[in-house]
Amino acid sequence: DILGVAPSTRYSITGIVRNANGLAMRGVPVSINNPPMPVASTNAAGRFALNDRPKGTYIVSATINGVLVGVRVTLPATTGATAPNADIVLQPKPATTVRSYTGSGGSS
């Protein structure tokens, strides 16, 4: 330590982004929203790591094709794990049904 100040402990948040079928998703942007930090992208196995975070609670989110999913993560992990699991499953957006009606007007 410098000048009697101990360095603060830093942590990593790791996880895997999967689609609704359980398949790992490559190239998905993953970020921490509080406070905002640079975006990481998932690798070929769907894994990501957000490193060098201080103790605290974070919302980790992934976005693809307009679908945003977030998970809450607290550092350090209370289970004794070295890095909390922040796995994210991206579900498809619900389908929007658009109905079109053609009316026939007239008098009889």
PDB file of C-alpha atoms in Angstrom:
ATOM      1  CA  ASP A   1       0.000   0.000   0.000  1.00  0.00           C
ATOM      2  CA  ILE A   2       1.037   3.578  -0.627  1.00  0.00           C
ATOM      3  CA  LEU A   3       0.972   6.090   2.202  1.00  0.00           C
ATOM      4  CA  GLY A   4      -0.758   3.598   4.471  1.00  0.00           C
ATOM      5  CA  VAL A   5      -3.836   3.257   2.233  1.00  0.00           C
ATOM      6  CA  ALA A   6      -4.730  -0.331   1.361  1.00  0.00           C
ATOM      7  CA  PRO A   7      -5.899  -0.926  -2.210  1.00  0.00           C
ATOM      8  CA  SER A   8      -9.600  -1.682  -2.519  1.00  0.00           C
ATOM      9  CA  THR A   9     -10.599  -5.177  -3.569  1.00  0.00           C
ATOM     10  CA  ARG A  10     -11.892  -5.436  -7.131  1.00  0.00           C
ATOM     11  CA  TYR A  11     -14.173  -8.131  -8.546  1.00  0.00           C
ATOM     12  CA  SER A  12     -15.281  -9.633 -11.850  1.00  0.00           C
ATOM     13  CA  ILE A  13     -18.782 -10.480 -13.010  1.00  0.00           C
ATOM     14  CA  THR A  14     -18.950 -13.398 -15.428  1.00  0.00           C
ATOM     15  CA  GLY A  15     -21.720 -15.239 -17.196  1.00  0.00           C
ATOM     16  CA  ILE A  16     -23.108 -16.739 -20.375  1.00  0.00           C
ATOM     17  CA  VAL A  17     -25.767 -15.286 -22.670  1.00  0.00           C
ATOM     18  CA  ARG A  18     -28.093 -17.896 -24.163  1.00  0.00           C
ATOM     19  CA  ASN A  19     -31.143 -17.774 -26.397  1.00  0.00           C
ATOM     20  CA  ALA A  20     -34.523 -19.249 -25.430  1.00  0.00           C
ATOM     21  CA  ASN A  21     -33.368 -22.667 -26.723  1.00  0.00           C
ATOM     22  CA  GLY A  22     -30.325 -22.673 -24.440  1.00  0.00           C
ATOM     23  CA  LEU A  23     -27.783 -22.035 -27.198  1.00  0.00           C
ATOM     24  CA  ALA A  24     -24.876 -19.725 -26.412  1.00  0.00           C
ATOM     25  CA  MET A  25     -24.997 -16.416 -28.277  1.00  0.00           C
ATOM     26  CA  ARG A  26     -21.856 -14.852 -29.742  1.00  0.00           C
ATOM     27  CA  GLY A  27     -21.280 -11.100 -30.094  1.00  0.00           C
ATOM     28  CA  VAL A  28     -24.050  -9.936 -27.759  1.00  0.00           C
ATOM     29  CA  PRO A  29     -23.313  -6.594 -26.050  1.00  0.00           C
ATOM     30  CA  VAL A  30     -23.341  -6.883 -22.241  1.00  0.00           C
ATOM     31  CA  SER A  31     -23.154  -3.860 -19.954  1.00  0.00           C
ATOM     32  CA  ILE A  32     -23.531  -2.634 -16.403  1.00  0.00           C
ATOM     33  CA  ASN A  33     -26.125   0.108 -16.076  1.00  0.00           C
ATOM     34  CA  ASN A  34     -25.274   1.470 -12.638  1.00  0.00           C
ATOM     35  CA  PRO A  35     -22.961   3.226 -13.125  1.00  0.00           C
ATOM     36  CA  PRO A  36     -22.700   2.971 -16.905  1.00  0.00           C
ATOM     37  CA  MET A  37     -19.511   1.295 -18.066  1.00  0.00           C
ATOM     38  CA  PRO A  38     -18.049   0.245 -21.400  1.00  0.00           C
ATOM     39  CA  VAL A  39     -19.815  -2.626 -23.118  1.00  0.00           C
ATOM     40  CA  ALA A  40     -18.296  -6.102 -23.304  1.00  0.00           C
ATOM     41  CA  SER A  41     -19.293  -8.613 -25.983  1.00  0.00           C
ATOM     42  CA  THR A  42     -19.848 -12.327 -25.610  1.00  0.00           C
ATOM     43  CA  ASN A  43     -17.272 -14.687 -27.124  1.00  0.00           C
ATOM     44  CA  ALA A  44     -17.946 -17.738 -29.322  1.00  0.00           C
ATOM     45  CA  ALA A  45     -19.095 -19.700 -26.240  1.00  0.00           C
ATOM     46  CA  GLY A  46     -21.480 -16.904 -25.184  1.00  0.00           C
ATOM     47  CA  ARG A  47     -19.271 -16.004 -22.205  1.00  0.00           C
ATOM     48  CA  PHE A  48     -18.573 -12.493 -20.962  1.00  0.00           C
ATOM     49  CA  ALA A  49     -16.546 -10.895 -18.183  1.00  0.00           C
ATOM     50  CA  LEU A  50     -16.968  -7.445 -16.686  1.00  0.00           C
ATOM     51  CA  ASN A  51     -13.787  -6.873 -14.714  1.00  0.00           C
ATOM     52  CA  ASP A  52     -12.385  -4.464 -12.169  1.00  0.00           C
ATOM     53  CA  ARG A  53     -15.625  -3.673 -10.326  1.00  0.00           C
ATOM     54  CA  PRO A  54     -15.747  -2.473  -6.709  1.00  0.00           C
ATOM     55  CA  LYS A  55     -18.016  -3.990  -4.069  1.00  0.00           C
ATOM     56  CA  GLY A  56     -21.683  -3.177  -4.725  1.00  0.00           C
ATOM     57  CA  THR A  57     -24.898  -4.215  -6.461  1.00  0.00           C
ATOM     58  CA  TYR A  58     -25.137  -3.965 -10.239  1.00  0.00           C
ATOM     59  CA  ILE A  59     -27.672  -4.513 -12.993  1.00  0.00           C
ATOM     60  CA  VAL A  60     -26.002  -6.477 -15.795  1.00  0.00           C
ATOM     61  CA  SER A  61     -27.899  -6.371 -19.072  1.00  0.00           C
ATOM     62  CA  ALA A  62     -27.713  -7.823 -22.566  1.00  0.00           C
ATOM     63  CA  THR A  63     -29.524  -6.498 -25.622  1.00  0.00           C
ATOM     64  CA  ILE A  64     -30.137  -8.085 -29.006  1.00  0.00           C
ATOM     65  CA  ASN A  65     -32.753  -7.283 -31.648  1.00  0.00           C
ATOM     66  CA  GLY A  66     -34.517  -4.912 -29.286  1.00  0.00           C
ATOM     67  CA  VAL A  67     -34.766  -7.449 -26.450  1.00  0.00           C
ATOM     68  CA  LEU A  68     -33.226  -6.233 -23.174  1.00  0.00           C
ATOM     69  CA  VAL A  69     -32.720  -8.592 -20.233  1.00  0.00           C
ATOM     70  CA  GLY A  70     -31.076  -7.597 -16.981  1.00  0.00           C
ATOM     71  CA  VAL A  71     -29.977  -9.483 -13.875  1.00  0.00           C
ATOM     72  CA  ARG A  72     -29.044  -8.113 -10.467  1.00  0.00           C
ATOM     73  CA  VAL A  73     -25.577  -9.046  -9.174  1.00  0.00           C
ATOM     74  CA  THR A  74     -24.069  -8.253  -5.758  1.00  0.00           C
ATOM     75  CA  LEU A  75     -20.291  -8.128  -5.252  1.00  0.00           C
ATOM     76  CA  PRO A  76     -18.728  -9.882  -3.476  1.00  0.00           C
ATOM     77  CA  ALA A  77     -20.791 -13.014  -3.954  1.00  0.00           C
ATOM     78  CA  THR A  78     -22.369 -14.078  -0.675  1.00  0.00           C
ATOM     79  CA  THR A  79     -22.059 -17.754  -1.587  1.00  0.00           C
ATOM     80  CA  GLY A  80     -18.266 -17.669  -1.404  1.00  0.00           C
ATOM     81  CA  ALA A  81     -17.837 -17.912  -5.171  1.00  0.00           C
ATOM     82  CA  THR A  82     -14.993 -15.859  -6.586  1.00  0.00           C
ATOM     83  CA  ALA A  83     -17.263 -14.334  -9.234  1.00  0.00           C
ATOM     84  CA  PRO A  84     -21.042 -14.230  -9.224  1.00  0.00           C
ATOM     85  CA  ASN A  85     -22.896 -15.991 -11.984  1.00  0.00           C
ATOM     86  CA  ALA A  86     -24.728 -13.516 -14.194  1.00  0.00           C
ATOM     87  CA  ASP A  87     -26.133 -15.869 -16.830  1.00  0.00           C
ATOM     88  CA  ILE A  88     -28.716 -14.217 -19.080  1.00  0.00           C
ATOM     89  CA  VAL A  89     -31.378 -15.872 -21.252  1.00  0.00           C
ATOM     90  CA  LEU A  90     -32.735 -13.742 -24.077  1.00  0.00           C
ATOM     91  CA  GLN A  91     -36.350 -14.567 -24.900  1.00  0.00           C
ATOM     92  CA  PRO A  92     -37.934 -13.559 -28.204  1.00  0.00           C
ATOM     93  CA  LYS A  93     -40.180 -10.532 -28.191  1.00  0.00           C
ATOM     94  CA  PRO A  94     -43.861 -11.400 -28.053  1.00  0.00           C
ATOM     95  CA  ALA A  95     -45.474 -11.328 -31.469  1.00  0.00           C
ATOM     96  CA  THR A  96     -47.654  -8.363 -32.243  1.00  0.00           C
ATOM     97  CA  THR A  97     -50.864  -9.190 -34.028  1.00  0.00           C
ATOM     98  CA  VAL A  98     -52.126  -6.606 -36.432  1.00  0.00           C
ATOM     99  CA  ARG A  99     -55.620  -7.073 -37.724  1.00  0.00           C
ATOM    100  CA  SER A 100     -56.963  -5.413 -40.788  1.00  0.00           C
ATOM    101  CA  TYR A 101     -60.659  -5.056 -41.436  1.00  0.00           C
ATOM    102  CA  THR A 102     -62.225  -4.217 -44.701  1.00  0.00           C
ATOM    103  CA  GLY A 103     -65.731  -2.965 -44.329  1.00  0.00           C
ATOM    104  CA  SER A 104     -68.325  -2.845 -46.958  1.00  0.00           C
ATOM    105  CA  GLY A 105     -70.653   0.015 -46.529  1.00  0.00           C
ATOM    106  CA  GLY A 106     -73.735   0.741 -48.389  1.00  0.00           C
ATOM    107  CA  SER A 107     -77.445   0.841 -48.209  1.00  0.00           C
ATOM    108  CA  SER A 108     -79.810  -1.856 -49.164  1.00  0.00           C
TER     109      SER A 108
END
